[in-house]
mmCIF file of C-alpha atoms in Angstrom:
data_model
loop_
_atom_site.group_PDB
_atom_site.id
_atom_site.type_symbol
_atom_site.label_atom_id
_atom_site.label_comp_id
_atom_site.label_asym_id
_atom_site.label_seq_id
_atom_site.Cartn_x
_atom_site.Cartn_y
_atom_site.Cartn_z
ATOM 1 C CA MET S 1 203.225 100.498 151.549
ATOM 2 C CA GLU S 2 200.616 100.252 154.115
ATOM 3 C CA ILE S 3 197.566 103.478 154.160
ATOM 4 C CA ALA S 4 195.119 104.538 156.331
ATOM 5 C CA ILE S 5 192.232 106.279 155.572
ATOM 6 C CA ILE S 6 190.191 107.983 158.193
ATOM 7 C CA ASN S 7 187.248 109.558 157.514
ATOM 8 C CA PRO S 8 183.764 108.738 159.012
ATOM 9 C CA ASP S 9 182.114 108.973 155.986
ATOM 10 C CA THR S 10 181.653 105.034 155.361
ATOM 11 C CA LEU S 11 180.626 105.091 151.399
ATOM 12 C CA SER S 12 183.967 107.945 150.451
ATOM 13 C CA ALA S 13 186.381 105.525 152.432
ATOM 14 C CA ILE S 14 184.851 102.531 150.867
ATOM 15 C CA GLY S 15 185.149 104.264 147.533
ATOM 16 C CA LEU S 16 188.519 105.687 148.405
ATOM 17 C CA LYS S 17 189.905 102.056 149.182
ATOM 18 C CA LYS S 18 189.020 100.499 145.673
ATOM 19 C CA LEU S 19 190.109 103.093 143.571
ATOM 20 C CA LEU S 20 193.534 102.614 146.032
ATOM 21 C CA SER S 21 193.293 99.005 145.302
ATOM 22 C CA GLU S 22 192.666 99.811 141.795
ATOM 23 C CA ILE S 23 196.188 101.469 141.615
ATOM 24 C CA SER S 24 198.249 98.963 143.655
ATOM 25 C CA GLU S 25 197.634 95.311 144.586
ATOM 26 C CA GLU S 26 200.653 95.689 147.160
ATOM 27 C CA PHE S 27 199.240 97.967 148.683
ATOM 28 C CA ILE S 28 198.249 97.469 152.469
ATOM 29 C CA ILE S 29 194.589 99.407 152.926
ATOM 30 C CA ARG S 30 193.265 100.064 156.383
ATOM 31 C CA THR S 31 189.702 102.181 157.105
ATOM 32 C CA PHE S 32 189.343 103.884 160.579
ATOM 33 C CA ALA S 33 185.630 105.904 160.960
ATOM 34 C CA ASP S 34 187.142 107.616 163.398
ATOM 35 C CA TYR S 35 190.596 108.760 165.233
ATOM 36 C CA GLY S 36 190.060 106.875 168.643
ATOM 37 C CA THR S 37 190.071 103.807 166.324
ATOM 38 C CA PHE S 38 193.137 104.644 164.279
ATOM 39 C CA ALA S 39 195.167 105.634 167.677
ATOM 40 C CA ASP S 40 194.733 102.013 168.638
ATOM 41 C CA ASP S 41 196.029 100.666 166.137
ATOM 42 C CA THR S 42 199.986 102.107 166.014
ATOM 43 C CA PRO S 43 198.985 105.116 164.246
ATOM 44 C CA ASP S 44 203.090 105.228 163.307
ATOM 45 C CA MET S 45 203.387 102.729 160.663
ATOM 46 C CA TYR S 46 201.808 103.858 158.333
ATOM 47 C CA THR S 47 203.258 105.400 154.990
ATOM 48 C CA TRP S 48 200.170 107.433 154.402
ATOM 49 C CA TYR S 49 197.001 109.015 156.118
ATOM 50 C CA PHE S 50 194.028 110.260 153.621
ATOM 51 C CA VAL S 51 192.104 111.867 156.589
ATOM 52 C CA SER S 52 189.160 113.638 156.755
ATOM 53 C CA SER S 53 189.378 117.578 156.840
ATOM 54 C CA GLN S 54 187.617 117.597 160.203
ATOM 55 C CA THR S 55 189.631 114.784 161.953
ATOM 56 C CA TYR S 56 193.134 116.688 160.338
ATOM 57 C CA VAL S 57 191.437 119.511 162.003
ATOM 58 C CA LEU S 58 190.908 117.785 165.326
ATOM 59 C CA TYR S 59 194.124 116.023 165.747
ATOM 60 C CA ASN S 60 196.236 118.561 164.213
ATOM 61 C CA SER S 61 198.997 117.709 166.466
ATOM 62 C CA PHE S 62 199.143 114.693 165.571
ATOM 63 C CA PHE S 63 199.080 114.882 161.452
ATOM 64 C CA LEU S 64 200.926 118.560 160.883
ATOM 65 C CA PRO S 65 204.596 117.028 161.974
ATOM 66 C CA ARG S 66 203.971 114.354 159.188
ATOM 67 C CA LYS S 67 202.143 116.633 156.518
ATOM 68 C CA GLU S 68 204.151 115.362 153.944
ATOM 69 C CA LYS S 69 202.540 111.978 154.100
ATOM 70 C CA THR S 70 199.468 113.471 155.096
ATOM 71 C CA VAL S 71 196.561 113.512 152.477
ATOM 72 C CA ILE S 72 193.656 115.797 153.542
ATOM 73 C CA LEU S 73 190.042 114.742 151.790
ATOM 74 C CA MET S 74 187.906 117.495 150.691
ATOM 75 C CA HIS S 75 184.498 118.095 149.555
ATOM 76 C CA GLY S 76 185.395 119.908 146.719
ATOM 77 C CA ILE S 77 184.369 123.406 148.684
ATOM 78 C CA GLY S 78 187.476 125.274 150.485
ATOM 79 C CA LEU S 79 190.013 123.855 148.936
ATOM 80 C CA ASN S 80 192.384 126.829 149.545
ATOM 81 C CA THR S 81 191.735 127.277 152.565
ATOM 82 C CA ALA S 82 194.059 123.979 153.420
ATOM 83 C CA SER S 83 197.162 125.415 151.759
ATOM 84 C CA GLY S 84 200.637 125.701 153.025
ATOM 85 C CA GLY S 85 202.023 122.431 151.905
ATOM 86 C CA ASN S 86 199.384 120.206 152.743
ATOM 87 C CA HIS S 87 198.417 117.324 149.972
ATOM 88 C CA ILE S 88 194.400 117.816 149.437
ATOM 89 C CA LEU S 89 192.099 114.985 147.712
ATOM 90 C CA ASN S 90 189.110 116.467 146.650
ATOM 91 C CA ILE S 91 187.203 113.427 147.092
ATOM 92 C CA PHE S 92 183.754 114.667 144.639
ATOM 93 C CA LEU S 93 186.414 114.580 141.863
ATOM 94 C CA PRO S 94 184.689 112.073 138.992
ATOM 95 C CA GLU S 95 186.587 108.778 139.095
ATOM 96 C CA LYS S 96 188.984 108.588 136.778
ATOM 97 C CA MET S 97 190.021 112.245 137.744
ATOM 98 C CA MET S 98 190.339 110.580 140.584
ATOM 99 C CA LYS S 99 192.518 107.455 140.127
ATOM 100 C CA ALA S 100 194.902 110.377 137.878
ATOM 101 C CA GLU S 101 195.256 112.465 141.054
ATOM 102 C CA LEU S 102 195.714 109.603 143.315
ATOM 103 C CA SER S 103 198.738 107.828 141.715
ATOM 104 C CA LYS S 104 200.316 111.270 142.385
ATOM 105 C CA PHE S 105 201.436 110.278 145.701
ATOM 106 C CA PHE S 106 202.553 107.243 144.413
ATOM 107 C CA SER S 107 204.262 106.968 141.405
ATOM 108 C CA ASP S 108 208.051 107.807 141.613
ATOM 109 C CA SER S 109 207.890 109.434 137.438
ATOM 110 C CA ILE S 110 204.730 111.966 138.201
ATOM 111 C CA PRO S 111 206.116 114.271 141.324
ATOM 112 C CA LEU S 112 203.679 115.513 143.024
ATOM 113 C CA PRO S 113 202.847 118.537 141.771
ATOM 114 C CA PRO S 114 204.004 121.635 143.601
ATOM 115 C CA PRO S 115 202.030 123.234 146.709
ATOM 116 C CA HIS S 116 200.461 126.692 145.785
ATOM 117 C CA GLU S 117 202.553 129.406 145.669
ATOM 118 C CA GLU S 118 202.269 131.796 148.134
ATOM 119 C CA ALA S 119 203.886 134.477 149.679
ATOM 120 C CA GLU S 120 204.983 133.903 153.605
ATOM 121 C CA LEU S 121 203.191 135.204 156.251
ATOM 122 C CA SER S 122 205.969 137.917 158.555
ATOM 123 C CA ALA S 123 205.342 137.551 161.816
ATOM 124 C CA ARG S 124 203.144 140.160 162.799
ATOM 125 C CA GLU S 125 200.459 139.091 160.380
ATOM 126 C CA ILE S 126 200.660 135.612 162.060
ATOM 127 C CA GLU S 127 199.632 137.600 165.167
ATOM 128 C CA VAL S 128 197.074 139.178 163.510
ATOM 129 C CA LEU S 129 195.506 136.034 162.352
ATOM 130 C CA VAL S 130 195.915 134.610 165.335
ATOM 131 C CA LEU S 131 194.206 137.269 167.492
ATOM 132 C CA ILE S 132 191.063 136.764 164.396
ATOM 133 C CA THR S 133 190.833 133.487 164.568
ATOM 134 C CA LYS S 134 190.037 134.091 168.521
ATOM 135 C CA GLY S 135 187.259 136.385 167.661
ATOM 136 C CA TYR S 136 189.095 139.910 168.243
ATOM 137 C CA ILE S 137 187.465 142.844 166.129
ATOM 138 C CA ASN S 138 190.440 144.992 164.216
ATOM 139 C CA LYS S 139 190.003 147.575 167.411
ATOM 140 C CA GLU S 140 190.711 144.980 170.236
ATOM 141 C CA ILE S 141 193.899 144.536 168.110
ATOM 142 C CA ALA S 142 194.906 147.010 167.616
ATOM 143 C CA ASP S 143 194.804 147.591 171.302
ATOM 144 C CA LYS S 144 196.394 144.318 172.392
ATOM 145 C CA LEU S 145 199.669 144.795 169.960
ATOM 146 C CA ASN S 146 199.542 148.548 170.380
ATOM 147 C CA ILE S 147 199.833 148.921 166.591
ATOM 148 C CA SER S 148 197.269 151.374 164.943
ATOM 149 C CA LEU S 149 193.413 150.656 163.975
ATOM 150 C CA THR S 150 195.013 151.545 160.031
ATOM 151 C CA THR S 151 197.624 149.315 160.549
ATOM 152 C CA VAL S 152 195.149 146.055 161.836
ATOM 153 C CA ILE S 153 193.321 146.790 158.577
ATOM 154 C CA THR S 154 196.571 146.826 156.177
ATOM 155 C CA HIS S 155 197.680 143.603 158.082
ATOM 156 C CA ARG S 156 194.287 141.560 157.420
ATOM 157 C CA LYS S 157 193.972 143.241 154.067
ATOM 158 C CA ASN S 158 198.063 141.423 153.667
ATOM 159 C CA ILE S 159 197.253 138.255 154.583
ATOM 160 C CA THR S 160 193.600 137.703 152.812
ATOM 161 C CA GLU S 161 195.587 138.624 149.193
ATOM 162 C CA LYS S 162 198.772 136.266 150.138
ATOM 163 C CA LEU S 163 196.757 133.347 151.455
ATOM 164 C CA GLY S 164 193.246 133.891 148.860
ATOM 165 C CA ILE S 165 191.263 133.436 152.031
ATOM 166 C CA LYS S 166 188.369 136.384 152.720
ATOM 167 C CA SER S 167 186.443 134.665 155.519
ATOM 168 C CA VAL S 168 186.903 134.472 159.136
ATOM 169 C CA SER S 169 185.952 130.771 159.629
ATOM 170 C CA GLY S 170 188.395 130.662 156.004
ATOM 171 C CA LEU S 171 191.478 132.174 157.627
ATOM 172 C CA THR S 172 190.816 130.238 161.163
ATOM 173 C CA MET S 173 190.642 127.112 159.160
ATOM 174 C CA TYR S 174 194.073 128.044 157.249
ATOM 175 C CA ALA S 175 195.439 129.133 161.166
ATOM 176 C CA VAL S 176 194.334 125.500 162.944
ATOM 177 C CA MET S 177 196.130 123.657 159.304
ATOM 178 C CA ASN S 178 199.257 125.179 159.329
ATOM 179 C CA GLY S 179 199.581 125.089 163.074
ATOM 180 C CA TYR S 180 199.598 128.472 164.390
ATOM 181 C CA VAL S 181 196.276 128.395 166.457
ATOM 182 C CA GLU S 182 195.392 124.935 167.987
ATOM 183 C CA ALA S 183 191.235 124.114 167.546
ATOM 184 C CA ASP S 184 190.533 123.089 170.907
ATOM 185 C CA ARG S 185 191.836 127.132 171.603
ATOM 186 C CA ILE S 186 189.190 128.489 169.666
#
């Protein structure tokens, strides 16, 4: 099993590599400081990708189709912004807890935890979400979609309740990580 760790934080990458190698000596683990170096190394050959959240967002077009075998490395904050079936690893967990979390990805006897239960966004809510990420205010969204201001406010309320994300930056991160918008089009 070949594993790629793409993380500019050298210490985190080294620590993660050590923990992974303790889970199984059969893992072949390669670390990359940036996506460019990783892309030069036959990126499709890896079984698992452990990726910094920044790299995931910037190169979403590569990782989104490989979501099932991509683990996003988060720093304990914003963990709920990457829901929607993404595998998340909080790299600030104590060593013992992180080892237990990591083993879930590789053990047939320990299934992956079910993804965070969330209601699906409607097509209109996705349209509103995309316009929010592009910086439109409620009135502009209403004008653009030919709906009332009250309806826009209701959609925003439903989106934040369904996702559990209240900030525009969190909603933007969610939209990018789930393929609703591309990072370079915001």
